[in-house]
XYZ file of C-alpha atoms in Angstrom:
745
model
C -57.469 0.779 -6.934
C -54.667 3.463 -7.630
C -52.827 4.609 -10.414
C -49.015 5.769 -10.547
C -46.919 7.325 -13.197
C -43.302 7.317 -14.430
C -40.710 5.480 -16.511
C -39.339 1.929 -16.500
C -35.736 2.248 -14.808
C -34.717 -1.351 -15.216
C -36.687 -4.689 -15.273
C -35.659 -6.949 -12.714
C -37.479 -10.386 -13.847
C -39.574 -11.217 -16.875
C -41.012 -14.336 -17.736
C -40.900 -14.304 -21.838
C -43.690 -17.191 -22.019
C -46.738 -15.719 -19.439
C -45.410 -12.114 -19.364
C -44.891 -12.042 -15.389
C -42.778 -8.878 -15.079
C -40.703 -7.312 -11.961
C -39.691 -3.679 -12.750
C -38.299 -0.896 -10.998
C -40.568 2.548 -11.911
C -39.129 5.501 -11.326
C -41.997 8.267 -10.602
C -42.269 11.670 -9.195
C -42.126 10.449 -5.444
C -39.180 8.113 -6.013
C -38.605 4.824 -7.345
C -41.118 1.855 -6.738
C -40.665 -1.995 -7.300
C -44.030 -3.184 -9.238
C -44.930 -6.765 -10.035
C -47.682 -7.876 -12.625
C -48.257 -9.118 -15.722
C -46.722 -6.802 -18.731
C -45.291 -8.679 -21.830
C -43.655 -6.201 -23.513
C -42.686 -3.570 -21.463
C -39.235 -2.436 -21.527
C -36.816 -0.097 -19.807
C -37.028 3.311 -20.689
C -40.888 3.106 -21.040
C -43.640 5.687 -19.718
C -46.000 3.619 -18.039
C -49.129 4.454 -16.031
C -49.910 1.330 -13.799
C -53.406 0.449 -11.826
C -53.398 -1.516 -9.105
C -52.619 -1.648 -5.360
C -49.810 -1.312 -2.458
C -48.629 -4.490 -1.074
C -46.235 -5.762 1.747
C -44.212 -8.378 0.624
C -42.640 -10.496 3.450
C -39.235 -10.249 1.995
C -39.173 -7.434 -0.471
C -41.113 -4.981 1.166
C -43.477 -2.428 -0.125
C -44.331 -3.044 -3.776
C -47.101 -2.057 -6.332
C -49.244 -4.993 -7.603
C -50.587 -3.915 -11.126
C -53.708 -5.247 -12.411
C -53.456 -3.264 -15.917
C -50.815 -1.044 -17.434
C -50.800 1.510 -20.177
C -47.538 2.888 -22.244
C -47.213 6.081 -23.793
C -44.556 7.268 -25.918
C -41.326 8.962 -23.853
C -41.585 12.625 -24.403
C -38.562 14.683 -24.643
C -34.933 14.131 -26.113
C -33.819 12.832 -22.580
C -36.987 10.401 -22.262
C -36.372 9.169 -26.076
C -32.547 8.545 -25.393
C -33.234 6.938 -22.620
C -35.723 4.553 -24.114
C -33.256 3.952 -26.901
C -30.551 3.335 -25.041
C -32.304 0.923 -22.703
C -31.949 -2.140 -24.961
C -35.672 -2.335 -25.619
C -34.814 -2.215 -29.187
C -32.139 -4.841 -30.074
C -29.048 -3.333 -31.842
C -29.456 0.051 -30.606
C -27.133 0.833 -27.435
C -26.266 4.119 -25.250
C -23.934 5.472 -27.882
C -26.045 4.847 -30.954
C -29.115 5.991 -28.944
C -27.163 9.284 -28.524
C -26.248 9.692 -32.156
C -29.912 9.107 -32.987
C -31.577 11.655 -30.512
C -28.339 14.263 -31.558
C -29.678 13.720 -35.432
C -33.439 13.843 -35.548
C -33.976 15.119 -31.621
C -38.157 14.686 -30.550
C -38.650 13.854 -34.161
C -36.680 10.350 -33.316
C -39.341 8.036 -32.872
C -41.510 9.517 -35.924
C -38.296 9.083 -38.312
C -38.042 5.518 -36.926
C -41.921 4.612 -37.742
C -42.477 6.533 -40.971
C -39.039 7.281 -42.569
C -36.751 4.532 -41.228
C -34.460 4.854 -44.357
C -33.266 8.113 -43.058
C -31.503 6.291 -40.002
C -29.004 5.549 -42.149
C -27.508 8.718 -42.374
C -25.993 7.818 -39.073
C -22.809 6.360 -38.606
C -23.376 2.570 -37.474
C -26.829 2.243 -38.851
C -27.202 0.199 -42.404
C -30.097 0.040 -44.460
C -30.825 -3.547 -43.297
C -30.711 -2.583 -39.456
C -32.900 0.585 -40.239
C -35.379 -1.518 -41.178
C -35.021 -4.028 -38.303
C -35.211 -1.082 -35.888
C -38.483 0.069 -37.773
C -39.993 -3.531 -37.651
C -39.330 -3.742 -33.367
C -40.677 -0.333 -33.147
C -43.858 -1.324 -35.029
C -44.405 -5.023 -33.435
C -44.103 -3.333 -29.557
C -46.645 -0.487 -30.692
C -48.795 -3.334 -31.959
C -48.541 -4.979 -28.825
C -49.453 -2.131 -26.821
C -52.301 -1.192 -29.183
C -53.499 -4.633 -28.924
C -53.240 -4.523 -24.929
C -55.668 -1.258 -24.796
C -58.027 -2.518 -27.193
C -58.417 -5.808 -25.456
C -58.482 -4.238 -21.900
C -61.575 -2.410 -22.865
C -63.534 -5.720 -22.856
C -62.119 -6.259 -19.293
C -59.768 -9.006 -20.542
C -56.518 -9.229 -17.961
C -52.643 -8.580 -19.055
C -52.247 -12.222 -18.959
C -55.081 -13.561 -21.042
C -54.279 -10.547 -23.385
C -50.618 -12.069 -23.682
C -52.038 -15.256 -24.955
C -54.740 -13.495 -27.226
C -51.739 -11.955 -28.905
C -49.369 -14.336 -28.909
C -52.034 -16.132 -30.736
C -53.646 -14.237 -32.924
C -51.192 -11.345 -33.455
C -53.002 -8.670 -35.688
C -55.657 -10.823 -36.398
C -57.173 -10.806 -32.947
C -59.270 -7.837 -33.824
C -61.437 -9.848 -36.657
C -61.347 -12.975 -34.266
C -62.756 -10.548 -31.275
C -65.326 -8.807 -33.725
C -66.540 -11.949 -35.694
C -66.506 -14.843 -33.100
C -64.685 -14.348 -29.788
C -65.745 -17.913 -28.819
C -62.745 -19.201 -30.777
C -60.881 -17.839 -27.871
C -62.045 -20.775 -25.921
C -61.204 -23.397 -28.979
C -57.825 -21.853 -29.398
C -56.144 -20.509 -26.067
C -55.658 -22.512 -22.782
C -56.736 -20.713 -20.082
C -59.963 -19.097 -21.801
C -63.105 -21.526 -21.377
C -66.438 -20.931 -22.803
C -67.346 -18.719 -19.665
C -64.767 -16.316 -20.167
C -65.368 -16.226 -24.014
C -69.125 -15.564 -23.274
C -68.236 -12.635 -20.769
C -65.988 -11.272 -23.550
C -68.622 -11.976 -26.283
C -71.459 -10.446 -23.857
C -69.359 -6.945 -23.788
C -68.741 -7.055 -27.566
C -72.747 -7.339 -28.281
C -72.812 -10.791 -29.462
C -76.395 -11.991 -29.149
C -77.013 -14.670 -26.499
C -78.654 -16.861 -29.421
C -76.210 -16.409 -31.561
C -75.031 -19.601 -33.876
C -71.324 -18.991 -32.787
C -72.435 -18.857 -29.042
C -74.668 -22.108 -29.110
C -72.089 -24.216 -31.079
C -69.110 -23.302 -28.383
C -71.624 -23.912 -25.578
C -72.335 -27.189 -27.020
C -68.682 -28.299 -26.984
C -67.704 -26.688 -23.949
C -70.577 -28.996 -22.492
C -68.758 -31.992 -24.223
C -65.507 -31.036 -22.953
C -66.581 -30.619 -19.376
C -67.594 -34.223 -19.307
C -64.711 -35.112 -20.669
C -63.101 -33.404 -17.392
C -65.312 -35.594 -15.518
C -64.015 -38.797 -17.245
C -66.462 -39.348 -20.148
C -65.783 -40.236 -23.748
C -69.336 -38.917 -24.758
C -72.876 -37.658 -23.661
C -76.342 -38.921 -24.247
C -77.920 -36.533 -26.494
C -80.727 -35.647 -24.156
C -78.254 -35.090 -21.448
C -75.800 -32.851 -23.452
C -78.884 -30.789 -24.621
C -80.517 -30.463 -20.892
C -77.155 -29.390 -19.760
C -76.185 -27.283 -22.814
C -79.658 -25.678 -22.500
C -78.730 -24.769 -18.740
C -75.409 -23.299 -19.515
C -76.947 -21.170 -22.454
C -80.223 -20.289 -21.383
C -81.200 -21.156 -24.618
C -84.199 -23.572 -25.463
C -83.348 -26.837 -26.081
C -85.313 -26.557 -29.707
C -82.407 -23.772 -30.477
C -79.485 -25.649 -29.711
C -80.501 -29.162 -31.572
C -80.318 -27.724 -35.238
C -76.535 -26.971 -34.291
C -75.382 -30.620 -33.568
C -76.022 -31.163 -37.014
C -73.958 -28.096 -37.973
C -71.023 -29.432 -35.846
C -71.426 -32.723 -37.303
C -71.172 -31.242 -40.379
C -68.077 -29.108 -39.174
C -66.410 -32.863 -38.046
C -66.396 -31.272 -34.566
C -68.720 -33.781 -33.046
C -69.324 -37.368 -34.148
C -72.937 -38.871 -33.406
C -73.749 -42.694 -32.867
C -77.227 -43.726 -32.061
C -77.882 -41.635 -29.085
C -74.052 -41.065 -27.958
C -72.618 -37.408 -28.843
C -68.866 -37.622 -28.645
C -66.250 -34.569 -28.996
C -64.645 -35.916 -32.547
C -60.955 -36.757 -31.191
C -62.639 -38.693 -28.202
C -64.432 -40.949 -30.680
C -61.507 -41.432 -33.034
C -59.558 -42.111 -29.559
C -61.665 -45.046 -28.685
C -62.258 -46.333 -32.227
C -58.207 -46.184 -32.922
C -57.606 -48.134 -29.566
C -59.945 -51.073 -30.421
C -58.559 -51.314 -34.340
C -55.030 -51.160 -32.996
C -55.645 -53.649 -30.144
C -57.505 -56.228 -32.583
C -54.086 -55.952 -34.848
C -52.005 -56.770 -32.191
C -54.626 -59.578 -31.140
C -52.828 -62.364 -32.890
C -52.258 -65.697 -32.053
C -48.626 -66.827 -31.859
C -47.104 -70.122 -33.071
C -46.975 -70.969 -28.719
C -50.633 -71.410 -28.957
C -50.165 -74.761 -30.657
C -51.134 -77.701 -28.049
C -48.006 -79.310 -28.787
C -45.928 -76.305 -27.927
C -47.976 -75.556 -25.085
C -47.068 -78.695 -23.453
C -43.456 -78.056 -23.820
C -44.033 -74.360 -22.249
C -45.601 -75.885 -19.362
C -42.770 -78.186 -18.603
C -40.371 -75.328 -19.131
C -42.320 -73.083 -16.824
C -42.307 -75.601 -14.256
C -38.974 -76.410 -14.170
C -38.147 -72.562 -14.303
C -40.700 -71.994 -11.078
C -38.472 -74.517 -9.428
C -35.099 -73.205 -10.020
C -36.460 -69.799 -8.898
C -38.219 -71.060 -6.066
C -41.609 -69.458 -6.939
C -45.049 -71.199 -6.091
C -47.827 -70.492 -8.962
C -51.041 -71.976 -8.777
C -52.978 -73.175 -11.935
C -54.632 -69.768 -12.558
C -51.199 -68.252 -12.419
C -49.606 -70.818 -14.574
C -52.323 -70.247 -17.033
C -51.776 -66.380 -17.034
C -48.165 -67.211 -17.904
C -48.992 -69.341 -20.980
C -51.711 -66.839 -21.970
C -49.146 -64.146 -22.090
C -46.772 -66.320 -24.194
C -49.026 -67.589 -26.579
C -51.192 -64.269 -27.524
C -50.432 -60.746 -28.595
C -53.028 -58.816 -26.143
C -53.113 -60.459 -22.648
C -54.883 -58.930 -19.633
C -54.285 -59.878 -16.066
C -56.574 -58.428 -13.329
C -56.484 -59.301 -9.443
C -56.973 -57.447 -6.200
C -54.092 -57.224 -3.536
C -52.119 -60.092 -2.125
C -53.694 -62.365 -5.260
C -50.238 -62.873 -6.768
C -50.020 -60.506 -9.428
C -46.414 -59.680 -9.203
C -45.275 -63.495 -8.833
C -47.058 -64.020 -11.910
C -45.333 -61.101 -13.773
C -42.116 -62.220 -12.329
C -42.542 -65.515 -13.747
C -43.538 -63.955 -17.231
C -40.179 -61.846 -17.096
C -38.095 -64.635 -16.405
C -39.914 -66.965 -18.924
C -39.377 -64.197 -21.551
C -35.906 -63.549 -20.526
C -34.769 -67.311 -20.965
C -35.922 -67.079 -24.385
C -33.630 -64.090 -25.186
C -36.639 -61.726 -25.836
C -36.136 -57.693 -24.846
C -38.818 -56.544 -22.242
C -40.233 -53.006 -21.604
C -41.768 -52.423 -18.304
C -44.065 -49.418 -17.532
C -46.590 -47.922 -15.499
C -48.504 -44.479 -15.512
C -46.822 -42.789 -12.663
C -43.184 -42.424 -11.607
C -44.378 -43.926 -8.273
C -45.903 -46.873 -9.517
C -43.112 -47.679 -11.881
C -40.621 -47.312 -9.132
C -42.769 -50.146 -6.977
C -42.682 -52.080 -10.254
C -38.849 -51.961 -10.606
C -38.806 -52.880 -6.817
C -41.160 -55.844 -7.023
C -39.488 -57.118 -10.216
C -35.852 -56.407 -9.842
C -36.114 -54.924 -13.392
C -35.861 -51.303 -14.747
C -39.500 -49.974 -15.202
C -40.138 -46.572 -16.298
C -43.208 -44.260 -16.784
C -45.137 -44.667 -20.196
C -44.513 -40.899 -21.069
C -40.883 -41.889 -20.686
C -40.676 -44.934 -22.173
C -42.686 -43.332 -25.397
C -39.903 -40.686 -25.090
C -42.025 -37.767 -24.292
C -40.963 -34.306 -26.598
C -41.503 -31.306 -24.837
C -40.298 -29.698 -27.873
C -43.149 -31.074 -29.819
C -45.720 -30.879 -26.969
C -48.437 -28.011 -27.163
C -49.645 -26.854 -23.708
C -52.087 -24.547 -25.242
C -53.974 -27.371 -26.843
C -53.230 -30.291 -24.455
C -51.376 -32.272 -27.145
C -48.880 -34.822 -26.106
C -46.116 -35.653 -28.889
C -44.005 -38.521 -28.453
C -40.784 -39.355 -30.261
C -42.184 -43.010 -30.291
C -45.173 -43.336 -32.703
C -46.490 -45.393 -35.511
C -43.528 -44.262 -37.514
C -40.634 -44.537 -35.082
C -42.052 -47.671 -32.800
C -40.902 -49.228 -29.860
C -38.015 -51.646 -30.434
C -39.005 -54.878 -27.985
C -40.667 -57.940 -28.118
C -42.976 -57.941 -24.815
C -44.213 -54.684 -23.044
C -45.701 -55.071 -19.663
C -47.969 -52.055 -18.200
C -48.962 -52.228 -14.701
C -51.740 -50.172 -13.231
C -53.871 -49.998 -16.295
C -56.613 -48.676 -14.146
C -54.679 -45.329 -14.318
C -54.233 -45.161 -18.081
C -56.754 -43.049 -19.610
C -58.254 -43.515 -23.108
C -55.538 -40.652 -24.547
C -52.425 -42.192 -23.174
C -53.487 -45.716 -24.073
C -53.900 -44.436 -28.029
C -50.372 -43.129 -27.756
C -49.048 -45.935 -26.457
C -50.548 -48.325 -29.003
C -49.637 -46.448 -32.027
C -45.967 -47.039 -30.675
C -46.382 -50.796 -30.584
C -46.095 -52.986 -33.926
C -48.052 -56.123 -34.467
C -45.946 -59.303 -32.848
C -45.218 -57.362 -29.866
C -46.747 -58.823 -26.819
C -48.784 -56.498 -24.679
C -49.440 -57.697 -21.361
C -52.040 -55.160 -19.529
C -52.095 -55.625 -15.273
C -54.381 -53.724 -12.968
C -57.113 -53.918 -10.363
C -60.272 -53.083 -12.081
C -61.954 -52.649 -8.644
C -59.612 -49.439 -8.087
C -60.747 -45.995 -8.993
C -60.807 -45.158 -12.700
C -58.059 -42.721 -14.315
C -58.230 -39.097 -13.510
C -58.419 -38.475 -17.773
C -61.589 -39.584 -19.718
C -62.217 -43.151 -20.418
C -62.205 -46.560 -18.015
C -59.821 -48.256 -20.560
C -59.158 -51.373 -18.455
C -62.997 -52.000 -17.507
C -63.724 -51.619 -21.045
C -61.123 -54.077 -22.190
C -62.334 -57.020 -19.892
C -66.046 -56.145 -20.636
C -65.549 -56.492 -24.241
C -64.511 -60.140 -23.722
C -62.651 -60.153 -27.014
C -58.993 -60.628 -25.004
C -57.720 -63.606 -23.412
C -57.522 -62.719 -19.608
C -57.129 -64.335 -16.219
C -58.524 -62.980 -13.173
C -56.508 -63.974 -10.174
C -58.774 -64.250 -6.854
C -56.893 -66.437 -4.819
C -55.320 -64.749 -1.758
C -51.974 -66.092 -0.698
C -51.045 -67.322 3.013
C -48.479 -64.340 3.385
C -51.619 -61.982 2.367
C -53.792 -63.787 4.521
C -51.993 -62.217 7.508
C -52.370 -58.663 6.582
C -55.760 -57.263 7.761
C -55.244 -54.342 5.119
C -55.535 -56.843 2.599
C -58.146 -59.130 4.048
C -60.400 -56.247 4.663
C -59.774 -54.602 1.117
C -61.205 -58.189 -0.095
C -64.095 -57.768 2.392
C -65.012 -54.281 1.381
C -64.447 -55.471 -2.468
C -67.224 -58.016 -1.617
C -69.449 -55.569 0.257
C -68.756 -57.683 3.838
C -68.524 -55.436 6.911
C -65.128 -55.553 8.411
C -64.057 -55.717 12.056
C -63.424 -52.478 13.668
C -62.192 -53.543 17.009
C -58.708 -52.787 16.852
C -57.384 -56.526 17.438
C -55.709 -55.967 14.200
C -51.818 -55.388 13.906
C -52.466 -53.050 10.763
C -55.752 -52.084 10.732
C -57.380 -49.288 13.086
C -59.923 -47.070 13.644
C -60.223 -44.372 16.413
C -63.786 -43.162 17.049
C -63.526 -39.611 17.051
C -66.441 -36.977 16.135
C -64.830 -33.698 16.934
C -62.733 -32.351 14.021
C -60.154 -30.796 16.393
C -59.854 -33.839 18.107
C -58.791 -35.503 14.873
C -56.513 -32.577 13.883
C -54.567 -33.370 17.390
C -54.534 -36.952 17.237
C -53.456 -37.143 13.322
C -50.334 -35.024 14.081
C -49.591 -37.058 17.520
C -49.758 -40.248 15.204
C -47.380 -38.765 12.254
C -44.861 -37.165 14.673
C -44.969 -39.898 17.546
C -46.084 -43.466 17.096
C -46.685 -44.509 13.567
C -43.046 -43.372 12.593
C -41.713 -46.215 14.783
C -44.180 -48.541 14.240
C -43.848 -49.021 10.341
C -40.146 -47.897 10.129
C -40.755 -45.024 8.167
C -39.991 -41.206 8.113
C -42.911 -39.014 9.504
C -43.131 -37.440 5.618
C -43.383 -40.863 4.217
C -46.773 -41.468 6.309
C -49.654 -40.277 4.058
C -52.928 -38.818 4.780
C -55.634 -39.360 2.307
C -59.311 -37.923 2.371
C -62.249 -37.976 0.026
C -62.636 -34.301 -0.252
C -60.779 -31.046 -1.262
C -62.993 -28.580 0.690
C -64.412 -28.596 4.270
C -62.585 -29.091 7.371
C -61.262 -32.615 6.882
C -60.532 -31.652 3.182
C -57.004 -31.661 1.596
C -56.758 -27.899 1.671
C -57.546 -27.223 5.451
C -55.794 -30.214 6.544
C -52.496 -29.378 4.499
C -52.569 -25.737 6.286
C -53.001 -27.654 9.621
C -50.437 -30.187 8.768
C -47.828 -27.889 7.370
C -48.113 -25.331 10.836
C -46.960 -28.533 12.829
C -44.801 -30.850 10.816
C -43.130 -28.103 8.978
C -43.473 -24.955 11.079
C -42.053 -21.335 10.484
C -38.358 -20.935 11.977
C -35.890 -18.369 11.662
C -33.914 -18.479 8.377
C -36.012 -20.979 7.120
C -37.522 -19.183 3.488
C -41.191 -19.314 2.273
C -43.227 -17.610 -0.331
C -46.705 -16.847 -0.288
C -48.323 -17.282 -4.083
C -51.956 -16.741 -4.503
C -53.783 -18.757 -1.278
C -50.595 -20.950 -0.717
C -47.695 -20.770 1.519
C -44.883 -22.616 0.343
C -41.787 -23.491 2.813
C -38.543 -24.967 2.636
C -39.045 -28.789 3.322
C -42.444 -28.756 2.367
C -43.930 -31.959 1.131
C -45.977 -31.008 -2.305
C -47.427 -32.275 -5.419
C -47.511 -31.281 -8.988
C -50.987 -31.018 -9.977
C -51.093 -30.898 -13.873
C -49.135 -32.221 -16.565
C -46.518 -30.130 -17.652
C -44.341 -31.530 -20.609
C -42.148 -28.314 -20.923
C -40.892 -28.515 -17.377
C -37.195 -29.312 -17.163
C -35.694 -31.820 -14.713
C -32.209 -32.860 -13.819
C -30.253 -35.471 -11.269
C -27.274 -33.945 -9.897
C -24.291 -36.851 -8.708
C -21.491 -36.206 -6.824
C -20.293 -32.387 -6.664
C -23.361 -31.184 -8.190
C -22.360 -32.801 -11.316
C -25.424 -33.388 -13.593
C -25.736 -37.138 -14.532
C -29.071 -36.998 -16.154
C -31.735 -34.667 -17.437
C -35.240 -34.398 -19.254
C -38.405 -33.094 -19.291
C -41.845 -33.417 -18.008
C -43.439 -33.622 -14.881
C -46.979 -35.140 -14.229
C -50.081 -34.657 -12.226
C -49.516 -36.504 -8.993
C -45.767 -36.787 -8.794
C -44.931 -35.814 -5.251
C -41.592 -34.371 -3.751
C -40.316 -32.008 -1.340
C -39.018 -28.227 -1.592
C -35.083 -28.088 -1.495
C -34.532 -24.542 -2.009
C -36.344 -21.181 -2.491
C -34.665 -18.533 -4.296
C -36.743 -14.920 -3.453
C -34.244 -12.807 -5.473
C -34.491 -15.316 -8.757
C -38.047 -15.876 -7.850
C -37.457 -19.548 -8.397
C -38.544 -22.667 -6.251
C -36.824 -26.118 -6.436
C -38.529 -29.310 -5.977
C -36.804 -32.583 -5.948
C -38.667 -35.725 -6.865
C -38.301 -39.576 -6.809
C -35.062 -40.686 -8.110
C -33.522 -37.438 -6.842
C -34.928 -35.581 -10.131
C -34.724 -31.502 -9.156
C -37.377 -29.272 -11.160
C -36.953 -25.327 -10.868
C -39.939 -23.520 -10.902
C -40.720 -19.713 -11.540
C -42.989 -18.398 -8.792
C -44.997 -17.457 -11.725
C -46.336 -21.202 -12.540
C -46.648 -22.298 -8.845
C -50.364 -22.714 -9.338
C -48.974 -26.091 -10.566
C -47.821 -27.253 -7.176
C -50.266 -28.084 -4.199
C -48.913 -29.106 -0.371
C -49.381 -33.093 -0.209
C -49.405 -33.540 3.311
C -52.805 -34.703 2.837
C -54.183 -35.556 -0.625
C -57.514 -36.623 -2.190
C -57.994 -40.333 -2.452
C -58.094 -39.943 -6.393
C -54.637 -38.281 -6.299
C -53.338 -41.406 -4.391
C -53.676 -43.913 -7.281
C -50.584 -45.957 -8.419
C -48.958 -44.886 -4.894
C -47.864 -46.936 -1.947
C -47.255 -45.586 1.262
C -45.764 -47.234 4.774
C -48.722 -46.065 6.524
C -52.104 -44.162 5.666
C -54.247 -41.842 7.949
C -57.581 -41.306 7.019
C -60.144 -38.605 7.981
C -63.923 -40.014 7.894
C -66.706 -38.181 9.253
C -69.375 -38.540 6.492
C -69.792 -36.447 3.273
C -71.487 -36.790 -0.228
C -73.029 -40.107 -1.313
C -71.523 -40.071 -4.595
C -68.297 -39.521 -3.209
C -68.210 -41.508 -0.129
C -68.898 -45.278 -1.598
C -67.353 -48.571 -1.594
C -64.981 -48.045 -4.504
C -63.241 -45.228 -2.688
C -62.580 -46.971 0.266
C -61.330 -49.832 -1.127
C -58.672 -47.728 -3.349
C -57.607 -45.716 -0.008
C -56.898 -48.815 1.969
C -54.910 -50.466 -0.744
C -52.343 -47.544 -0.859
C -51.117 -48.749 2.548
C -48.464 -51.331 2.904
C -48.197 -51.817 6.779
C -50.622 -49.591 8.176
C -54.213 -48.104 7.907
C -55.604 -45.854 10.711
C -59.110 -44.412 10.142
C -59.777 -41.058 12.280
C -63.602 -40.562 12.718
C -66.475 -42.620 12.691
C -67.089 -46.210 12.325
C -70.742 -45.980 10.881
C -69.410 -43.734 8.150
C -66.967 -46.697 7.172
C -70.109 -49.133 7.341
C -72.113 -46.882 5.094
C -69.306 -46.631 2.683
C -69.264 -50.093 2.333
C -72.701 -50.582 1.757
C -72.732 -47.747 -0.884
C -72.113 -48.988 -4.327
C -73.155 -45.944 -6.199
C -69.934 -44.437 -8.556
C -70.048 -41.975 -11.043
C -71.417 -43.727 -14.123
C -68.689 -43.025 -16.989
C -69.845 -42.786 -20.544
C -67.566 -44.566 -22.591
C -67.656 -46.795 -25.827
C -64.357 -48.334 -26.219
C -65.688 -51.940 -25.332
C -68.630 -51.344 -28.309
C -65.991 -50.348 -30.588
C -63.948 -53.483 -29.832
C -66.618 -55.563 -30.355
C -68.067 -53.787 -33.802
C -64.406 -54.112 -35.172
C -64.263 -57.871 -34.053
C -67.558 -58.503 -35.536
C -66.422 -57.201 -38.805
C -63.084 -58.645 -38.672
C -65.136 -61.869 -38.220
C -67.574 -61.205 -41.326
C -64.280 -60.464 -43.351
C -62.650 -63.798 -42.308
């Protein structure tokens, strides 16, 4: 690490939210361009930066700093330069000159200690003098906070978040309970807070530490899809994390319960908000699940005749189960429709829509992701939206630091419609489901459609499975595979896999192939040949529409390695094509990318003819895929175009939200469909390489599945029924409340 000292000549770029700054520093050796986190740094300040010199492919020699310290400018020239820089709002070059002419080297002391004397200068009122003093104090407080936090090894990036959260209270928080950082600030988990606490001298058996460790263990489980942990498992995991005996942890569970941070039911320990999320969902569902007048036998007969007439007019063929599904959706407040590929879910949904439309009812269609909503629109001919957009996500009310989502549509401003149909319900987690139910009033029909054999949601819970298991709601499972679907080996093999039957891998199929390959480099070669050559023409698609799906992130056949290989061949470096490296990822114009976290603040816009904006909004979500259409290195900005021509500008400082997506994990492919899917399979962890994962991957393909690798791996995945068990209690909450409701009735 090197140190350089000088004064800031100008701020080239500064992100006000995270403090990322590009500045020009004048040193004794000359002018140096510097980059790093430096919230509050202003032109004219004297800085000492610690970091390393790097060579940027576009900007050349730069100093990348890890930490900085500011000192008050010395001498009348330095003081005037600082005041004239615009660092203090309301002071320009002329006013700075007058202040320094009046007070000389005593100018800073006068501003901080006797600001009323500034009013002696022409152009400064008493109010303005107080404002100038307040700004100087705030900047001094920020500098002091950075110096204080740096002694505990806290990076500038985290220091910005800590100061923004606590202000001058940060000193008390750090000394009394630094574990509050993990609860209050995004990006500071228990482990970072624990390191800080260790440097401050907090004991390992501190009550604060143990309670924070328990909460961290529960929230880590939430990240794996659980809504609770059994008490023994929680205690065992917390003990291993903290290095503290289980006996020391048990009393803190009671304390956390008293603080209402955890809820304990029998042997299950919930983080409080996830317990109440499941409980609220159960209560609201049962309130919606009211019988409607159409349940009367005489009315049902009339409806059936009307459906038969409508089916004839629309040339739709429905079997008895499909007719029953449509009848049940008409007659009940809540209805569940499940089934695998090719079993007629889309035809059934279309019949529901046509019936409700014939009755003059308003219908909303939605799905968890943009791609799933687009597929629903194409299949029905009616506009489908993402659930987030239907609920009118308000980024101004959303809080990234706490992960809370705020919607305009809620219990006080519900959705105004008669029927809501949600597709791909297996992808909906319990928190999003809770937000959806809050916006629906009793009397509105809620129809939930999905395939329970798909992978569960990325977020916590297994909502669709729990609703089906509860047995409290009318449901129909479609099982018959229709004639047209029987012609597809993709669909037939998916059902065979789901039943645990082995599939033919002899390549006699027109849409399902396995190329036996044992060498990773050979798999790379054939993958590129297929994407660039044979598959696009075979399925009638562009090379970039063909998707590589893999079970893993790491390893030679994980998406991280595959993306680097595929980028090199599918979008190689070319003269005049801009690219930028941020962290470990190189982004190039034309690259295929995916958003990997929900960002409720990001703005998007759709441009029409002549670049005129025709629509705009906020929110880009985990799993959204697009292409890089612009890289502005001077402005440190990258632009991605998503489905529906939505364009999003990404400052370089938040590019960790984007990953290359030539290859993605099977989990990330949920809700999407591709003309052709390529899967490299050579073997891996038993818990991961299971039937459920293989089934999900295959059902993502519309026209062709090609597996590159080992037939033995495919066979073992079909036999492997092990899945990561999710601890959820929604079904239990539903049954409990239904029983209580029955007793009350």
